[in-house]
Amino acid sequence: MDYAVETTMPDPLAATISAQGLTRRFGAHVAVNDLALELKRGEVLGLLGPNGAGKTTTMQMLTGNLAPSAGTVRICGIDLQDDPVAAKARVGYLPEVPPLYRELTVNEYLTLAAKLHRVPRAKRAEAVGAARQRCGLSDVGGKLIGALSKGYQQRVGIAQAIVHAPDVVILDEPTVGLDPNQIREIRSLIRELGGAHSVILSTHILPEVEAVCDRVQILHHGRIVYNDTIAALKGVESGSTVVLGLRRPPSLGELAALPGVAKAEALEPQHFSIQFATGANADDALVKQAAARDWGLFLLKPAQTSLEDVFVNLTRREDTA
């Protein structure tokens, strides 16, 4: 069902969001710098970055709540600057602080949101009912929002973002302040939304990205420093570090001095993490040295790189560049 304002229908094969050269300056400070972003239909994109990376500023520009200093945004092929009403009709937005009216009931608030999104009068009840059902709010329609738990208030915030059946749903830090059970419920809801909408999830919580996203863009100091799938992200550092098992190990200094080795760390008495220098592949050298010096090699395998490791390495690399 589509409750959006009637417009010229966009190309169904086109990206739902396409941003090019997106830049935002606040005086001398550049919060977002020449950002490119593309969102495919049915995709859940994680916009990841440390606090202050420019995620919220990017969300505000993509939703038309903040004008960019430079660059363009197209929503379902509609230029956000040239035709903001038609473009915004295709977007649902949950800011970091949900725009809730605590004195209204859930039904009253969602009906108001449907009116603001120009859902036709004859379809508002259906739209509100569908949003409540999808967000697990069917039993609380008559309750005051102020009387609901934090987790249910967050569900109401998501319901207002999807009440008009938008093509794109943008969620800024949707699980901040929730307890573990509430976080799990919201993540499940986000995964479900990805089946019918394109979703951008802005967060700095790494497990959130792994749990719900198809692809990730890492934003740091206003720039994209990585853009690929979760699986590819975890493989960024794989192969550059190995786990080495030796029954009669030498000193760490001796391991670190081997050709092509940049760093050696002890994991356990007989297990070591060996990081290769950039461009080096020292596997053969390690095996030869272990055999020649009778170290009793019994394990040599690529280290499992966590999302946290890659994230820290990428952002640290940018800080020291």
C-alpha atoms as a printed R data frame, in Angstrom:
    type eleno elety resid chain resno       x       y       z
1   ATOM     1    CA   MET     A     1   0.000   0.000   0.000
2   ATOM     2    CA   ASP     A     2   1.181   3.518  -0.764
3   ATOM     3    CA   TYR     A     3  -0.200   6.491   1.175
4   ATOM     4    CA   ALA     A     4   2.419   8.963  -0.085
5   ATOM     5    CA   VAL     A     5   1.417  12.162  -1.833
6   ATOM     6    CA   GLU     A     6   0.586  11.497  -5.469
7   ATOM     7    CA   THR     A     7   3.589  12.411  -7.601
8   ATOM     8    CA   THR     A     8   5.195  11.323 -10.829
9   ATOM     9    CA   MET     A     9   6.195   7.735 -10.108
10  ATOM    10    CA   PRO     A    10   9.971   7.276  -9.846
11  ATOM    11    CA   ASP     A    11  11.859   4.590 -11.713
12  ATOM    12    CA   PRO     A    12  11.377   1.418  -9.613
13  ATOM    13    CA   LEU     A    13  14.899   0.270 -10.547
14  ATOM    14    CA   ALA     A    14  16.580   3.493  -9.432
15  ATOM    15    CA   ALA     A    15  18.272   3.904  -6.050
16  ATOM    16    CA   THR     A    16  15.918   5.153  -3.341
17  ATOM    17    CA   ILE     A    17  18.523   7.651  -2.108
18  ATOM    18    CA   SER     A    18  21.434   9.044  -4.063
19  ATOM    19    CA   ALA     A    19  23.600  11.779  -2.544
20  ATOM    20    CA   GLN     A    20  26.618  13.277  -4.279
21  ATOM    21    CA   GLY     A    21  29.163  15.791  -2.987
22  ATOM    22    CA   LEU     A    22  27.158  16.328   0.196
23  ATOM    23    CA   THR     A    23  28.876  18.943   2.355
24  ATOM    24    CA   ARG     A    24  27.824  20.911   5.420
25  ATOM    25    CA   ARG     A    25  29.828  23.687   7.039
26  ATOM    26    CA   PHE     A    26  29.143  25.428  10.340
27  ATOM    27    CA   GLY     A    27  31.352  28.483  10.085
28  ATOM    28    CA   ALA     A    28  34.906  27.232   9.721
29  ATOM    29    CA   HIS     A    29  33.978  23.731  10.862
30  ATOM    30    CA   VAL     A    30  33.241  21.173   8.130
31  ATOM    31    CA   ALA     A    31  30.845  18.643   9.691
32  ATOM    32    CA   VAL     A    32  30.291  16.621   6.493
33  ATOM    33    CA   ASN     A    33  32.788  16.756   3.651
34  ATOM    34    CA   ASP     A    34  32.030  15.680   0.050
35  ATOM    35    CA   LEU     A    35  29.980  12.647   1.076
36  ATOM    36    CA   ALA     A    36  28.581  10.204  -1.492
37  ATOM    37    CA   LEU     A    37  25.845   7.781  -0.468
38  ATOM    38    CA   GLU     A    38  23.556   5.441  -2.366
39  ATOM    39    CA   LEU     A    39  20.785   3.281  -0.947
40  ATOM    40    CA   LYS     A    40  19.232   0.393  -2.852
41  ATOM    41    CA   ARG     A    41  15.645  -0.791  -2.561
42  ATOM    42    CA   GLY     A    42  15.174  -3.294   0.255
43  ATOM    43    CA   GLU     A    43  18.634  -2.605   1.668
44  ATOM    44    CA   VAL     A    44  19.495  -1.855   5.311
45  ATOM    45    CA   LEU     A    45  22.505   0.466   5.362
46  ATOM    46    CA   GLY     A    46  24.406   1.109   8.571
47  ATOM    47    CA   LEU     A    47  25.893   4.590   8.839
48  ATOM    48    CA   LEU     A    48  28.562   3.954  11.419
49  ATOM    49    CA   GLY     A    49  30.928   6.318  13.160
50  ATOM    50    CA   PRO     A    50  32.161   7.610  16.501
51  ATOM    51    CA   ASN     A    51  30.349  10.442  18.249
52  ATOM    52    CA   GLY     A    52  30.887  13.687  16.342
53  ATOM    53    CA   ALA     A    53  31.611  11.918  13.036
54  ATOM    54    CA   GLY     A    54  28.788  13.757  11.230
55  ATOM    55    CA   LYS     A    55  26.101  11.051  11.243
56  ATOM    56    CA   THR     A    56  23.224  13.171  12.561
57  ATOM    57    CA   THR     A    57  24.138  16.080  10.272
58  ATOM    58    CA   THR     A    58  24.069  13.655   7.330
59  ATOM    59    CA   MET     A    59  20.648  12.320   8.384
60  ATOM    60    CA   GLN     A    60  19.265  15.837   8.661
61  ATOM    61    CA   MET     A    61  20.446  16.695   5.158
62  ATOM    62    CA   LEU     A    62  19.107  13.463   3.650
63  ATOM    63    CA   THR     A    63  15.676  14.152   5.156
64  ATOM    64    CA   GLY     A    64  15.562  17.824   4.142
65  ATOM    65    CA   ASN     A    65  15.711  19.123   7.714
66  ATOM    66    CA   LEU     A    66  19.063  20.809   7.110
67  ATOM    67    CA   ALA     A    67  20.209  22.436   3.901
68  ATOM    68    CA   PRO     A    68  23.589  21.248   2.619
69  ATOM    69    CA   SER     A    69  26.322  23.791   1.948
70  ATOM    70    CA   ALA     A    70  27.009  21.894  -1.286
71  ATOM    71    CA   GLY     A    71  25.934  18.723  -3.049
72  ATOM    72    CA   THR     A    72  22.694  17.087  -4.162
73  ATOM    73    CA   VAL     A    73  20.221  14.575  -2.726
74  ATOM    74    CA   ARG     A    74  17.734  12.622  -4.826
75  ATOM    75    CA   ILE     A    75  14.953  10.581  -3.208
76  ATOM    76    CA   CYS     A    76  13.518   7.950  -5.582
77  ATOM    77    CA   GLY     A    77  14.835  10.041  -8.440
78  ATOM    78    CA   ILE     A    78  13.280  13.283  -7.104
79  ATOM    79    CA   ASP     A    79  15.676  16.156  -6.409
80  ATOM    80    CA   LEU     A    80  15.244  17.179  -2.760
81  ATOM    81    CA   GLN     A    81  16.061  20.810  -3.459
82  ATOM    82    CA   ASP     A    82  13.958  21.209  -6.608
83  ATOM    83    CA   ASP     A    83  10.848  19.405  -5.313
84  ATOM    84    CA   PRO     A    84  11.141  19.055  -1.500
85  ATOM    85    CA   VAL     A    85   7.458  18.194  -0.868
86  ATOM    86    CA   ALA     A    86   7.436  15.267  -3.294
87  ATOM    87    CA   ALA     A    87  10.862  14.040  -2.157
88  ATOM    88    CA   LYS     A    88  10.048  14.207   1.574
89  ATOM    89    CA   ALA     A    89   6.800  12.310   0.997
90  ATOM    90    CA   ARG     A    90   8.973   9.284   0.174
91  ATOM    91    CA   VAL     A    91  10.897   9.421   3.474
92  ATOM    92    CA   GLY     A    92  10.116   8.432   7.059
93  ATOM    93    CA   TYR     A    93  12.427   9.800   9.756
94  ATOM    94    CA   LEU     A    94  13.054   8.957  13.390
95  ATOM    95    CA   PRO     A    95  15.428  11.525  14.943
96  ATOM    96    CA   GLU     A    96  17.677  10.601  17.855
97  ATOM    97    CA   VAL     A    97  15.117  12.237  20.170
98  ATOM    98    CA   PRO     A    98  11.694  10.942  19.006
99  ATOM    99    CA   PRO     A    99   9.199  13.778  18.293
100 ATOM   100    CA   LEU     A   100   6.512  12.437  20.638
101 ATOM   101    CA   TYR     A   101   3.588  14.240  22.307
102 ATOM   102    CA   ARG     A   102   3.336  12.553  25.691
103 ATOM   103    CA   GLU     A   103  -0.156  13.916  26.375
104 ATOM   104    CA   LEU     A   104  -1.648  12.200  23.303
105 ATOM   105    CA   THR     A   105  -2.673   8.580  23.018
106 ATOM   106    CA   VAL     A   106  -0.845   6.371  20.533
107 ATOM   107    CA   ASN     A   107  -3.823   6.465  18.155
108 ATOM   108    CA   GLU     A   108  -4.165  10.249  18.394
109 ATOM   109    CA   TYR     A   109  -0.474  10.779  17.751
110 ATOM   110    CA   LEU     A   110  -0.255   8.399  14.801
111 ATOM   111    CA   THR     A   111  -3.403   9.936  13.294
112 ATOM   112    CA   LEU     A   112  -1.735  13.347  13.592
113 ATOM   113    CA   ALA     A   113   1.415  11.960  11.940
114 ATOM   114    CA   ALA     A   114  -0.705  10.510   9.110
115 ATOM   115    CA   LYS     A   115  -2.332  13.920   8.554
116 ATOM   116    CA   LEU     A   116   1.068  15.649   8.492
117 ATOM   117    CA   HIS     A   117   2.257  13.092   5.954
118 ATOM   118    CA   ARG     A   118  -0.873  13.818   3.855
119 ATOM   119    CA   VAL     A   119  -2.344  10.346   4.057
120 ATOM   120    CA   PRO     A   120  -5.856  10.687   2.551
121 ATOM   121    CA   ARG     A   121  -8.628  10.931   5.177
122 ATOM   122    CA   ALA     A   122 -10.315   7.741   3.946
123 ATOM   123    CA   LYS     A   123  -7.086   5.769   4.425
124 ATOM   124    CA   ARG     A   124  -5.847   7.185   7.753
125 ATOM   125    CA   ALA     A   125  -7.435   4.580  10.023
126 ATOM   126    CA   GLU     A   126  -6.022   1.808   7.870
127 ATOM   127    CA   ALA     A   127  -2.582   3.451   7.824
128 ATOM   128    CA   VAL     A   128  -2.548   3.933  11.611
129 ATOM   129    CA   GLY     A   129  -3.693   0.363  12.194
130 ATOM   130    CA   ALA     A   130  -1.023  -1.037   9.865
131 ATOM   131    CA   ALA     A   131   1.750   1.008  11.540
132 ATOM   132    CA   ARG     A   132   0.601  -0.073  15.010
133 ATOM   133    CA   GLN     A   133   0.475  -3.703  13.969
134 ATOM   134    CA   ARG     A   134   3.945  -3.666  12.394
135 ATOM   135    CA   CYS     A   135   5.485  -1.977  15.434
136 ATOM   136    CA   GLY     A   136   3.833  -4.183  18.049
137 ATOM   137    CA   LEU     A   137   1.501  -1.461  19.312
138 ATOM   138    CA   SER     A   138  -1.864  -3.094  18.636
139 ATOM   139    CA   ASP     A   139  -2.724  -3.370  22.343
140 ATOM   140    CA   VAL     A   140  -1.694   0.147  23.405
141 ATOM   141    CA   GLY     A   141  -3.530   2.357  20.891
142 ATOM   142    CA   GLY     A   142  -5.668   3.976  23.593
143 ATOM   143    CA   LYS     A   143  -2.843   4.572  26.073
144 ATOM   144    CA   LEU     A   144  -1.123   7.904  26.666
145 ATOM   145    CA   ILE     A   145   2.370   7.994  25.173
146 ATOM   146    CA   GLY     A   146   3.714   9.439  28.430
147 ATOM   147    CA   ALA     A   147   2.551   6.313  30.281
148 ATOM   148    CA   LEU     A   148   4.478   3.928  28.009
149 ATOM   149    CA   SER     A   149   7.919   2.478  28.685
150 ATOM   150    CA   LYS     A   150  10.950   3.854  26.856
151 ATOM   151    CA   GLY     A   151  10.950   0.842  24.534
152 ATOM   152    CA   TYR     A   152   7.296   1.303  23.581
153 ATOM   153    CA   GLN     A   153   7.845   5.048  23.062
154 ATOM   154    CA   GLN     A   154  10.625   4.166  20.634
155 ATOM   155    CA   ARG     A   155   8.206   1.857  18.813
156 ATOM   156    CA   VAL     A   156   5.741   4.758  18.541
157 ATOM   157    CA   GLY     A   157   8.552   6.873  17.072
158 ATOM   158    CA   ILE     A   158   9.214   4.237  14.419
159 ATOM   159    CA   ALA     A   159   5.471   3.882  13.739
160 ATOM   160    CA   GLN     A   160   5.185   7.602  12.939
161 ATOM   161    CA   ALA     A   161   8.090   7.199  10.513
162 ATOM   162    CA   ILE     A   162   6.339   4.431   8.555
163 ATOM   163    CA   VAL     A   163   2.663   5.432   8.874
164 ATOM   164    CA   HIS     A   164   2.633   6.835   5.321
165 ATOM   165    CA   ALA     A   165   4.368   3.732   3.849
166 ATOM   166    CA   PRO     A   166   7.500   5.568   2.683
167 ATOM   167    CA   ASP     A   167  10.113   4.134   0.344
168 ATOM   168    CA   VAL     A   168  12.917   5.087   2.741
169 ATOM   169    CA   VAL     A   169  13.054   4.907   6.542
170 ATOM   170    CA   ILE     A   170  15.890   6.788   8.274
171 ATOM   171    CA   LEU     A   171  16.566   5.934  11.920
172 ATOM   172    CA   ASP     A   172  19.039   7.971  13.979
173 ATOM   173    CA   GLU     A   173  20.360   6.032  17.009
174 ATOM   174    CA   PRO     A   174  17.065   4.113  17.473
175 ATOM   175    CA   THR     A   175  18.166   2.010  20.471
176 ATOM   176    CA   VAL     A   176  19.880   4.632  22.643
177 ATOM   177    CA   GLY     A   177  18.725   4.381  26.250
178 ATOM   178    CA   LEU     A   178  16.947   1.041  25.883
179 ATOM   179    CA   ASP     A   179  17.534  -2.034  28.012
180 ATOM   180    CA   PRO     A   180  18.895  -5.256  26.398
181 ATOM   181    CA   ASN     A   181  15.441  -6.806  25.851
182 ATOM   182    CA   GLN     A   182  14.094  -3.604  24.283
183 ATOM   183    CA   ILE     A   183  17.181  -3.338  22.064
184 ATOM   184    CA   ARG     A   184  16.615  -6.874  20.795
185 ATOM   185    CA   GLU     A   185  12.966  -6.094  19.999
186 ATOM   186    CA   ILE     A   186  13.817  -2.887  18.108
187 ATOM   187    CA   ARG     A   187  16.543  -4.639  16.130
188 ATOM   188    CA   SER     A   188  14.075  -7.325  15.106
189 ATOM   189    CA   LEU     A   189  11.651  -4.629  13.994
190 ATOM   190    CA   ILE     A   190  14.362  -2.907  11.927
191 ATOM   191    CA   ARG     A   191  15.218  -6.174  10.171
192 ATOM   192    CA   GLU     A   192  11.537  -6.593   9.327
193 ATOM   193    CA   LEU     A   193  11.318  -3.048   7.982
194 ATOM   194    CA   GLY     A   194  14.161  -3.850   5.598
195 ATOM   195    CA   GLY     A   195  11.863  -6.271   3.794
196 ATOM   196    CA   ALA     A   196   9.442  -3.556   2.682
197 ATOM   197    CA   HIS     A   197  11.477  -0.345   2.859
198 ATOM   198    CA   SER     A   198  15.009   0.862   2.304
199 ATOM   199    CA   VAL     A   199  16.484   1.647   5.711
200 ATOM   200    CA   ILE     A   200  19.367   3.818   6.869
201 ATOM   201    CA   LEU     A   201  20.397   3.081  10.440
202 ATOM   202    CA   SER     A   202  22.717   5.629  12.013
203 ATOM   203    CA   THR     A   203  24.597   4.328  15.039
204 ATOM   204    CA   HIS     A   204  27.918   4.060  16.828
205 ATOM   205    CA   ILE     A   205  26.946   0.694  18.382
206 ATOM   206    CA   LEU     A   206  28.848  -2.005  16.498
207 ATOM   207    CA   PRO     A   207  26.697  -5.045  17.445
208 ATOM   208    CA   GLU     A   208  23.700  -3.167  16.057
209 ATOM   209    CA   VAL     A   209  25.320  -2.985  12.636
210 ATOM   210    CA   GLU     A   210  26.246  -6.674  12.642
211 ATOM   211    CA   ALA     A   211  22.727  -7.658  13.741
212 ATOM   212    CA   VAL     A   212  20.612  -5.787  11.191
213 ATOM   213    CA   CYS     A   213  22.612  -4.248   8.320
214 ATOM   214    CA   ASP     A   214  23.411  -5.531   4.833
215 ATOM   215    CA   ARG     A   215  26.077  -2.920   4.175
216 ATOM   216    CA   VAL     A   216  28.002  -0.362   6.195
217 ATOM   217    CA   GLN     A   217  29.493   3.044   5.545
218 ATOM   218    CA   ILE     A   218  31.942   4.262   8.183
219 ATOM   219    CA   LEU     A   219  31.939   8.019   8.636
220 ATOM   220    CA   HIS     A   220  34.837   9.764  10.372
221 ATOM   221    CA   HIS     A   221  35.496  13.499  10.583
222 ATOM   222    CA   GLY     A   222  32.710  14.021   8.062
223 ATOM   223    CA   ARG     A   223  34.171  11.693   5.419
224 ATOM   224    CA   ILE     A   224  33.335   8.151   4.327
225 ATOM   225    CA   VAL     A   225  36.355   5.970   5.154
226 ATOM   226    CA   TYR     A   226  34.751   2.630   4.282
227 ATOM   227    CA   ASN     A   227  31.804   1.413   2.181
228 ATOM   228    CA   ASP     A   228  31.078  -2.289   1.716
229 ATOM   229    CA   THR     A   229  29.204  -5.293   3.118
230 ATOM   230    CA   ILE     A   230  29.562  -6.511   6.701
231 ATOM   231    CA   ALA     A   231  31.359  -9.663   5.508
232 ATOM   232    CA   ALA     A   232  33.838  -7.617   3.480
233 ATOM   233    CA   LEU     A   233  34.381  -5.263   6.420
234 ATOM   234    CA   LYS     A   234  35.398  -8.130   8.668
235 ATOM   235    CA   GLY     A   235  37.857  -9.260   6.013
236 ATOM   236    CA   VAL     A   236  39.603  -5.897   5.700
237 ATOM   237    CA   GLU     A   237  42.389  -6.900   8.055
238 ATOM   238    CA   SER     A   238  42.247 -10.678   7.558
239 ATOM   239    CA   GLY     A   239  45.479 -12.081   6.184
240 ATOM   240    CA   SER     A   240  47.588  -9.271   7.713
241 ATOM   241    CA   THR     A   241  47.557 -10.959  11.126
242 ATOM   242    CA   VAL     A   242  47.979 -14.641  11.981
243 ATOM   243    CA   VAL     A   243  47.775 -16.713  15.133
244 ATOM   244    CA   LEU     A   244  50.951 -18.734  15.650
245 ATOM   245    CA   GLY     A   245  51.217 -21.786  17.940
246 ATOM   246    CA   LEU     A   246  54.712 -22.903  19.079
247 ATOM   247    CA   ARG     A   247  55.543 -25.655  21.582
248 ATOM   248    CA   ARG     A   248  59.040 -24.220  22.241
249 ATOM   249    CA   PRO     A   249  58.593 -20.517  21.504
250 ATOM   250    CA   PRO     A   250  61.430 -17.992  21.323
251 ATOM   251    CA   SER     A   251  61.249 -14.542  22.871
252 ATOM   252    CA   LEU     A   252  58.796 -11.954  21.555
253 ATOM   253    CA   GLY     A   253  61.740  -9.881  20.395
254 ATOM   254    CA   GLU     A   254  62.992 -12.731  18.236
255 ATOM   255    CA   LEU     A   255  59.574 -13.201  16.652
256 ATOM   256    CA   ALA     A   256  59.176  -9.463  16.047
257 ATOM   257    CA   ALA     A   257  62.607  -9.351  14.362
258 ATOM   258    CA   LEU     A   258  61.641 -11.870  11.666
259 ATOM   259    CA   PRO     A   259  61.539 -10.455   8.103
260 ATOM   260    CA   GLY     A   260  58.086  -9.048   7.209
261 ATOM   261    CA   VAL     A   261  56.820  -9.037  10.794
262 ATOM   262    CA   ALA     A   262  55.620  -5.674  12.105
263 ATOM   263    CA   LYS     A   263  54.420  -6.729  15.545
264 ATOM   264    CA   ALA     A   264  54.333  -9.797  17.790
265 ATOM   265    CA   GLU     A   265  52.117 -10.231  20.832
266 ATOM   266    CA   ALA     A   266  51.720 -13.110  23.288
267 ATOM   267    CA   LEU     A   267  48.154 -14.418  23.544
268 ATOM   268    CA   GLU     A   268  48.899 -17.443  25.746
269 ATOM   269    CA   PRO     A   269  52.186 -19.127  26.733
270 ATOM   270    CA   GLN     A   270  52.345 -21.004  23.417
271 ATOM   271    CA   HIS     A   271  50.115 -18.795  21.213
272 ATOM   272    CA   PHE     A   272  51.106 -15.530  19.541
273 ATOM   273    CA   SER     A   273  49.520 -12.871  17.346
274 ATOM   274    CA   ILE     A   274  51.836 -11.972  14.478
275 ATOM   275    CA   GLN     A   275  51.042  -8.867  12.451
276 ATOM   276    CA   PHE     A   276  52.737  -8.545   9.068
277 ATOM   277    CA   ALA     A   277  54.092  -5.306   7.669
278 ATOM   278    CA   THR     A   278  52.016  -3.664   4.924
279 ATOM   279    CA   GLY     A   279  52.314  -5.655   1.708
280 ATOM   280    CA   ALA     A   280  54.303  -8.445   3.344
281 ATOM   281    CA   ASN     A   281  53.353 -12.124   3.360
282 ATOM   282    CA   ALA     A   282  55.624 -13.783   5.916
283 ATOM   283    CA   ASP     A   283  53.818 -17.135   6.247
284 ATOM   284    CA   ASP     A   284  56.580 -19.052   4.459
285 ATOM   285    CA   ALA     A   285  59.292 -17.313   6.454
286 ATOM   286    CA   LEU     A   286  57.551 -18.176   9.716
287 ATOM   287    CA   VAL     A   287  57.274 -21.855   8.770
288 ATOM   288    CA   LYS     A   288  60.921 -22.038   7.652
289 ATOM   289    CA   GLN     A   289  62.217 -20.312  10.774
290 ATOM   290    CA   ALA     A   290  60.075 -22.460  13.060
291 ATOM   291    CA   ALA     A   291  61.433 -25.647  11.426
292 ATOM   292    CA   ALA     A   292  65.061 -24.469  11.338
293 ATOM   293    CA   ARG     A   293  65.055 -23.370  14.988
294 ATOM   294    CA   ASP     A   294  62.943 -26.284  16.277
295 ATOM   295    CA   TRP     A   295  60.160 -24.115  17.728
296 ATOM   296    CA   GLY     A   296  57.615 -26.924  17.447
297 ATOM   297    CA   LEU     A   297  55.115 -25.228  15.146
298 ATOM   298    CA   PHE     A   298  51.617 -26.671  15.632
299 ATOM   299    CA   LEU     A   299  49.311 -23.816  14.568
300 ATOM   300    CA   LEU     A   300  49.322 -21.129  11.877
301 ATOM   301    CA   LYS     A   301  45.999 -19.564  10.914
302 ATOM   302    CA   PRO     A   302  44.562 -16.146   9.966
303 ATOM   303    CA   ALA     A   303  43.396 -14.182  12.975
304 ATOM   304    CA   GLN     A   304  39.652 -13.611  13.335
305 ATOM   305    CA   THR     A   305  39.191  -9.868  12.951
306 ATOM   306    CA   SER     A   306  36.246  -8.367  14.812
307 ATOM   307    CA   LEU     A   307  34.141  -5.497  13.551
308 ATOM   308    CA   GLU     A   308  35.411  -3.486  16.506
309 ATOM   309    CA   ASP     A   309  39.051  -4.093  15.487
310 ATOM   310    CA   VAL     A   310  38.430  -2.942  11.927
311 ATOM   311    CA   PHE     A   311  36.419   0.084  13.041
312 ATOM   312    CA   VAL     A   312  39.155   1.199  15.450
313 ATOM   313    CA   ASN     A   313  41.894   0.616  12.890
314 ATOM   314    CA   LEU     A   314  40.099   2.562  10.149
315 ATOM   315    CA   THR     A   315  39.270   5.567  12.339
316 ATOM   316    CA   ARG     A   316  42.715   5.561  13.977
317 ATOM   317    CA   ARG     A   317  44.342   5.434  10.544
318 ATOM   318    CA   GLU     A   318  42.386   8.543   9.548
319 ATOM   319    CA   ASP     A   319  43.426  10.350  12.741
320 ATOM   320    CA   THR     A   320  47.130   9.687  12.090
321 ATOM   321    CA   ALA     A   321  47.067  10.267   8.319
